[in-house]
Short mmCIF file of C-alpha atoms in Angstrom, two decimals:
data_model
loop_
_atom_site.label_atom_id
_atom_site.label_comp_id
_atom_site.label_asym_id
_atom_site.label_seq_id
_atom_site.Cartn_x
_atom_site.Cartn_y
_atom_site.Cartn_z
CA UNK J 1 -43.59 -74.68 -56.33
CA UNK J 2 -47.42 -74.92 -55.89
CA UNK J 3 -49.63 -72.40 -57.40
CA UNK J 4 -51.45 -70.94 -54.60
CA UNK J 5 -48.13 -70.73 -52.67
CA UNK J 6 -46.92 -68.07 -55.47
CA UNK J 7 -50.05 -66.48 -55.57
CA UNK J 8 -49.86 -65.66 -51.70
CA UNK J 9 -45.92 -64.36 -51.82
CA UNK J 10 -47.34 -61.87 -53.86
CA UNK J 11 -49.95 -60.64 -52.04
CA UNK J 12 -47.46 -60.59 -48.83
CA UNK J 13 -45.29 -58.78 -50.73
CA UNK J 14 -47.71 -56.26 -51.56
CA UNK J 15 -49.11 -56.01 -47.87
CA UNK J 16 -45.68 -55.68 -46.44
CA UNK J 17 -45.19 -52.62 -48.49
CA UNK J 18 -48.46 -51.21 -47.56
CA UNK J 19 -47.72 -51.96 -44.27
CA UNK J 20 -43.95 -50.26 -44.28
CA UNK J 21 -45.45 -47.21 -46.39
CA UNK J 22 -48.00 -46.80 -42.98
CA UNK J 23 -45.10 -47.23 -40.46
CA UNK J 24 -42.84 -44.77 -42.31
CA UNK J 25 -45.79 -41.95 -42.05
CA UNK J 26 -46.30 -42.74 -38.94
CA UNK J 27 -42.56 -42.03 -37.97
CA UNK J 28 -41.77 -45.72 -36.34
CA UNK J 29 -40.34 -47.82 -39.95
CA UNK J 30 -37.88 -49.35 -37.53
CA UNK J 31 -40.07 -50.98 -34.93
CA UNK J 32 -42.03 -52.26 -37.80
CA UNK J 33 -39.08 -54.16 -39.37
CA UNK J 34 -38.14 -55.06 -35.81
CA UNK J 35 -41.39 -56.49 -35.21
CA UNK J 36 -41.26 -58.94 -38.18
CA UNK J 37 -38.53 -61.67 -38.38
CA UNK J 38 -36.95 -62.15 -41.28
CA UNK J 39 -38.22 -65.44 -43.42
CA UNK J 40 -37.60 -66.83 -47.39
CA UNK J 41 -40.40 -67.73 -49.51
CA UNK J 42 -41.97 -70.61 -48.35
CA UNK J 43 -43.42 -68.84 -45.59
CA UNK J 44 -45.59 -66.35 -47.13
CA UNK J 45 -48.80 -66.81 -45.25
CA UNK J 46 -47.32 -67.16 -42.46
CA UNK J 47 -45.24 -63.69 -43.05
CA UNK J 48 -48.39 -62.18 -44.33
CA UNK J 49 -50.16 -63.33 -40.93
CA UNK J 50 -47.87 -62.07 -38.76
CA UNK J 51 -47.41 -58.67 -40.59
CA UNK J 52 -51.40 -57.97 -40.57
CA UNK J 53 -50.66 -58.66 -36.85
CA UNK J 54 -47.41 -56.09 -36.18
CA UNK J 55 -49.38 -53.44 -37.74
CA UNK J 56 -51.49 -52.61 -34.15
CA UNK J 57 -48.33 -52.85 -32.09
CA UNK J 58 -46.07 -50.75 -34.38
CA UNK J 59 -48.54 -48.02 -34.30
CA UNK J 60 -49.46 -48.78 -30.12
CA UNK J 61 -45.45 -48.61 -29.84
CA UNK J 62 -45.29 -45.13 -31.81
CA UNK J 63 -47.65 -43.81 -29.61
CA UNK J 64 -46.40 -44.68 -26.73
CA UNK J 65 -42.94 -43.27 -27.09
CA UNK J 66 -44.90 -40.04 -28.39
CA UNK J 67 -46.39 -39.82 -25.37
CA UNK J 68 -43.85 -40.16 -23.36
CA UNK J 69 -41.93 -37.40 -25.13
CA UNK J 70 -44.94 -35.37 -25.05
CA UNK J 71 -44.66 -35.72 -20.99
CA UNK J 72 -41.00 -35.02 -20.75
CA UNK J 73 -41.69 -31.86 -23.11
CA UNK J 74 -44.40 -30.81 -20.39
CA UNK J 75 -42.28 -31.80 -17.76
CA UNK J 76 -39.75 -29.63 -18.85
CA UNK J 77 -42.13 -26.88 -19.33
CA UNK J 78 -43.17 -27.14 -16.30
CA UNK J 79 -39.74 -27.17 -14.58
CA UNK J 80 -38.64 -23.81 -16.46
CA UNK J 81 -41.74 -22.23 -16.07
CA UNK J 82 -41.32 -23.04 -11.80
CA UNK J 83 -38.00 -21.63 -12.38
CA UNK J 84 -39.08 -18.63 -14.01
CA UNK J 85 -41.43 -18.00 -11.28
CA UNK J 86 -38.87 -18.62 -8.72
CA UNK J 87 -36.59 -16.15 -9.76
CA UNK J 88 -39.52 -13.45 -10.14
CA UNK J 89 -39.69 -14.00 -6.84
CA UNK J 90 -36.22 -13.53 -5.74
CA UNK J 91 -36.18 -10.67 -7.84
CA UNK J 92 -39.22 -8.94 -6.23
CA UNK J 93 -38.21 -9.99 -2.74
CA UNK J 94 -34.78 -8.23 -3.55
CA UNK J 95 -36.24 -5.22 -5.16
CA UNK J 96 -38.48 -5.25 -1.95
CA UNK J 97 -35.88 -5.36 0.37
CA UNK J 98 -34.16 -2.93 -1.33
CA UNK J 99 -36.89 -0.50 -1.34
CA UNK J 100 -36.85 -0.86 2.43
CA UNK J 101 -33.12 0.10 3.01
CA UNK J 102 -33.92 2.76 1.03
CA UNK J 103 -37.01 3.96 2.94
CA UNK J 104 -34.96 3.52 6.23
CA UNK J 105 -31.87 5.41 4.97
CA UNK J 106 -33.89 8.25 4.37
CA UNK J 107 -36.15 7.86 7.53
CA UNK J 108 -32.73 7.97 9.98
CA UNK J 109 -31.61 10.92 8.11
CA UNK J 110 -34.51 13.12 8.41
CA UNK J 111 -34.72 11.97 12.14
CA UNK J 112 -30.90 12.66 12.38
CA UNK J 113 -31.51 16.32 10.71
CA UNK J 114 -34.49 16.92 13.34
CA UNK J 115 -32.35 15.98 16.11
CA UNK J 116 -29.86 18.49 14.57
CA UNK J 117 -32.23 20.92 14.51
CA UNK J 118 -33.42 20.53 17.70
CA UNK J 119 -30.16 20.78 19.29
CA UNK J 120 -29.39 23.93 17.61
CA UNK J 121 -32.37 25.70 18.72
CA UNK J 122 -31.67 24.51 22.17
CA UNK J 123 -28.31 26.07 21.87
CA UNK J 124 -29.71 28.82 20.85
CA UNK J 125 -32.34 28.97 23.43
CA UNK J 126 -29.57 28.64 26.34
CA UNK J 127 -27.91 31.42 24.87
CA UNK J 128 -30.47 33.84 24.88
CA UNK J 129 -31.67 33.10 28.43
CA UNK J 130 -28.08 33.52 29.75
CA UNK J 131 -28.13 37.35 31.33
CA UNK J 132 -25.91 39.45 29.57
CA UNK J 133 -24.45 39.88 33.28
CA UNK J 134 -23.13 36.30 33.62
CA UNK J 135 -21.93 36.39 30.55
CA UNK J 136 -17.46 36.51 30.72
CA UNK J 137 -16.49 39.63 29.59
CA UNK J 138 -13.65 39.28 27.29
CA UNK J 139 -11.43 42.42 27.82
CA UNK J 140 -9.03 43.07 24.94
CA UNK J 141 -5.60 42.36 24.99
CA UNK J 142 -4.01 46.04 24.45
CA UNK J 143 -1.53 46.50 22.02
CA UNK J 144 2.49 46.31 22.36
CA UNK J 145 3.29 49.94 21.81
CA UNK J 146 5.61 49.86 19.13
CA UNK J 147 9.44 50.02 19.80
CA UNK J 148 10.45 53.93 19.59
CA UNK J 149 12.86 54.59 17.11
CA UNK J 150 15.33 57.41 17.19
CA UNK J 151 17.63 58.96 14.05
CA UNK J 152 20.80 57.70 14.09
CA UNK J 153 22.66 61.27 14.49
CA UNK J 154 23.44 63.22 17.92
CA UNK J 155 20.23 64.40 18.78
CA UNK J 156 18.71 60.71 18.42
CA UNK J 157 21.97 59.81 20.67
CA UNK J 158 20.78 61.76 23.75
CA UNK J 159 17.12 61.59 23.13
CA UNK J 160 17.59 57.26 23.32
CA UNK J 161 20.20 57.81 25.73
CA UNK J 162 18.00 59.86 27.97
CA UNK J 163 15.01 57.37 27.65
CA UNK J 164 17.59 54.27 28.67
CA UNK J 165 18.28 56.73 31.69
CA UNK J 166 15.18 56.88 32.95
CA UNK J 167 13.89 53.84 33.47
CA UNK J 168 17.43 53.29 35.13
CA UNK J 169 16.82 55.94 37.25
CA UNK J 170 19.84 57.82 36.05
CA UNK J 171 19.34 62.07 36.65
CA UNK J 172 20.36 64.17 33.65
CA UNK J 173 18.97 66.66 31.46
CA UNK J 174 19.76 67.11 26.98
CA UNK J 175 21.35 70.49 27.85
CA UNK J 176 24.34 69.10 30.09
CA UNK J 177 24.42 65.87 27.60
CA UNK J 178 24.82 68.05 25.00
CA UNK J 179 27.45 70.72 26.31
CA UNK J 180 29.83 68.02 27.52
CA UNK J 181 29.49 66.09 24.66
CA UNK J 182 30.68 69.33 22.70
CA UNK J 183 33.42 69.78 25.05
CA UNK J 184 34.54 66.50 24.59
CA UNK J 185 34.56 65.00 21.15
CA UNK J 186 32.60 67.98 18.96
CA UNK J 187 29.89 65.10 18.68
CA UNK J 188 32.20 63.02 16.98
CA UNK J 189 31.50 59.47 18.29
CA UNK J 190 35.02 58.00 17.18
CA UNK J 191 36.66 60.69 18.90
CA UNK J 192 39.97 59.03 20.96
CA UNK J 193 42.62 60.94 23.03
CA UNK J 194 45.65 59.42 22.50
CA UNK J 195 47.65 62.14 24.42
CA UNK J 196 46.80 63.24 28.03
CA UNK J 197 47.88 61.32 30.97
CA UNK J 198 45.09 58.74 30.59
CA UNK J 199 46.24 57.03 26.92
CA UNK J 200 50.09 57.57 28.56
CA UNK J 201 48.72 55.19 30.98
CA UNK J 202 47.92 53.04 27.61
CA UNK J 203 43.91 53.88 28.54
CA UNK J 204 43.09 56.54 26.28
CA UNK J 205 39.92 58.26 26.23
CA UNK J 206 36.98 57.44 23.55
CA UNK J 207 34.03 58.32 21.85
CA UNK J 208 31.36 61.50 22.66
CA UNK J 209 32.24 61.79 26.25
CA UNK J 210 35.73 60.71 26.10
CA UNK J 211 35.76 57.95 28.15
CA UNK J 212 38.23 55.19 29.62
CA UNK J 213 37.79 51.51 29.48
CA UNK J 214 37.70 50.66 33.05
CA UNK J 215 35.65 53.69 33.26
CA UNK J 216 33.06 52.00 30.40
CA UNK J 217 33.43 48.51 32.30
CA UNK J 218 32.27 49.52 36.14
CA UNK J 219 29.36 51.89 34.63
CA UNK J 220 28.07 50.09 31.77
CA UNK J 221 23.89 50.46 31.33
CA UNK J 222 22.22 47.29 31.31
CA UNK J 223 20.88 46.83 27.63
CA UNK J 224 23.36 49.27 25.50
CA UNK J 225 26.22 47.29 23.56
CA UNK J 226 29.32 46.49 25.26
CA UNK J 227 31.47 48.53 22.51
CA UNK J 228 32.97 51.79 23.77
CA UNK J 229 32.22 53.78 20.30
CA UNK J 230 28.61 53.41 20.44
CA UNK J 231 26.83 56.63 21.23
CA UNK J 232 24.27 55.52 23.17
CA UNK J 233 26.14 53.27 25.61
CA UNK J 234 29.41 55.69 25.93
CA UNK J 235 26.65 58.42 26.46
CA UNK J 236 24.65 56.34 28.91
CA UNK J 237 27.70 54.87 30.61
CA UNK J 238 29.44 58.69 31.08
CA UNK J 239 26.20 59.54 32.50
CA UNK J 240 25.64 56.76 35.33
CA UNK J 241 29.49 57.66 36.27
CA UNK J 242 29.14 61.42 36.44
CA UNK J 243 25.79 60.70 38.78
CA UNK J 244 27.66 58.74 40.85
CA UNK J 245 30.33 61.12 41.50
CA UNK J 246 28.91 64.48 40.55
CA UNK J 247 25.10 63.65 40.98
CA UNK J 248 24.37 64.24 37.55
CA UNK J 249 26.07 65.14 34.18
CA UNK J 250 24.41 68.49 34.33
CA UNK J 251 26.75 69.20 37.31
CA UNK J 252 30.14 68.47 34.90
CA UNK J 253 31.62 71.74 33.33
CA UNK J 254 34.73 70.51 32.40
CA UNK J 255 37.60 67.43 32.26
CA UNK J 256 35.72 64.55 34.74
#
């Protein structure tokens, strides 16, 4: 192999490596190999040529591509910081809004309480000019007397039995009650005759004025019980019977 051909693979070599140990700083080693084809020996110069002549474009590429990452980086910055400011916006459009329902809500209450108050005092108002003339006079309802109550022994008999009479209209006085009830029964309300003509006629005469069924039946007071033993309703019923035949009880002096 001729001399100066040896002499200028080593200097190639030693350029290529100067010119890898550039690329590699750089950050682009790759395009650098890409750049140069690969090639034995014999062509040294021609290597060396074409590797003095990569060197520009390896770098130009490098800086390129760094520049185009540089403007997607500040495209991207740019995109989130428009999207940051967007939704600052939203955000204080919202908080806006919001601040307005809120100012309304409380705006239609207080009119809403005013109105209120308005009304009231025109209520009020009305009220006052009314005379107390035209005003309706609201009489109160009186009081149901209590039901009397009467002790449940012979004065309480005639005493109810005489207040039944007269609202029935029936004449008789406690005296002539009370004699002919002594006659009769000795103010035993059980009292029953089961021996003069009347019980031999199989009606026999009960309670304090001794008297018969039939009797009881035709004369029987409206509102006393239906049972013959009762003192207020034999009493009542003897009564309305002696009125009707004697004109009143206190008229009766003996057997009726």
């Amino acid at each position: 192999m001729p001399q100066h051909a040896t002499s200028g693979l080593r200097r190639l070599t030693r350029t290529q490596k100067l010119s890898v140990a550039g690329v590699a700083t750089a950050g682009a080693a790759a395009l650098v190999f890409t750049a140069v084809p690969g090639a034995d020996a014999d062509q040294g110069a021609t290597q060396a040529t074409t590797v003095e002549n990569v060197k520009p474009v390896a770098f130009s590429a490098v800086g390129t591509a760094a520049r185009a990452q540089q403007a997607t980086i500040a495209q991207q910055a740019d995109s989130s910081a428009a999207k940051g400011q967007a939704e600052a916006a939203a955000k204080k459009a919202a908080a806006v809004k919001a601040a307005k329902a809120k100012a309304a809500a409380v705006a239609k209450a207080q009119a809403e309480k005013a109105r209120a108050t308005k009304a009231a005092a025109s209520r009020s108002a009305v009220r006052t000019a009314i005379p107390a003339a035209a005003k309706p006079t609201v009489k109160p309802v009186p009081a149901k007397p209590a039901a009397k109550t009467y002790p449940d022994n012979l004065d309480g008999w005639i005493r109810e039995s005489l207040a039944i009479m007269a609202k029935k209209g029936i004449p008789g006085s406690y005296e002539g009650i009370h004699r002919n009830i002594m006659r009769e029964s000795s103010g035993n309300p059980m009292a029953i005759n089961n021996w003069d003509i009347n019980a031999i006629n199989g009606t026999p005469s009960k309670g304090l004025l001794q008297v018969i069924a039939p009797t009881f039946k035709t004369y029987h007071v409206e509102g006393t019980s239906w049972n013959m033993y009762d003192p207020v309703a034999n009493i009542t019923a003897a009564c309305n019977y002696a009125a009707a035949k004697y004109g009143s009880m206190d008229n009766v002096n003996s057997a009726y």
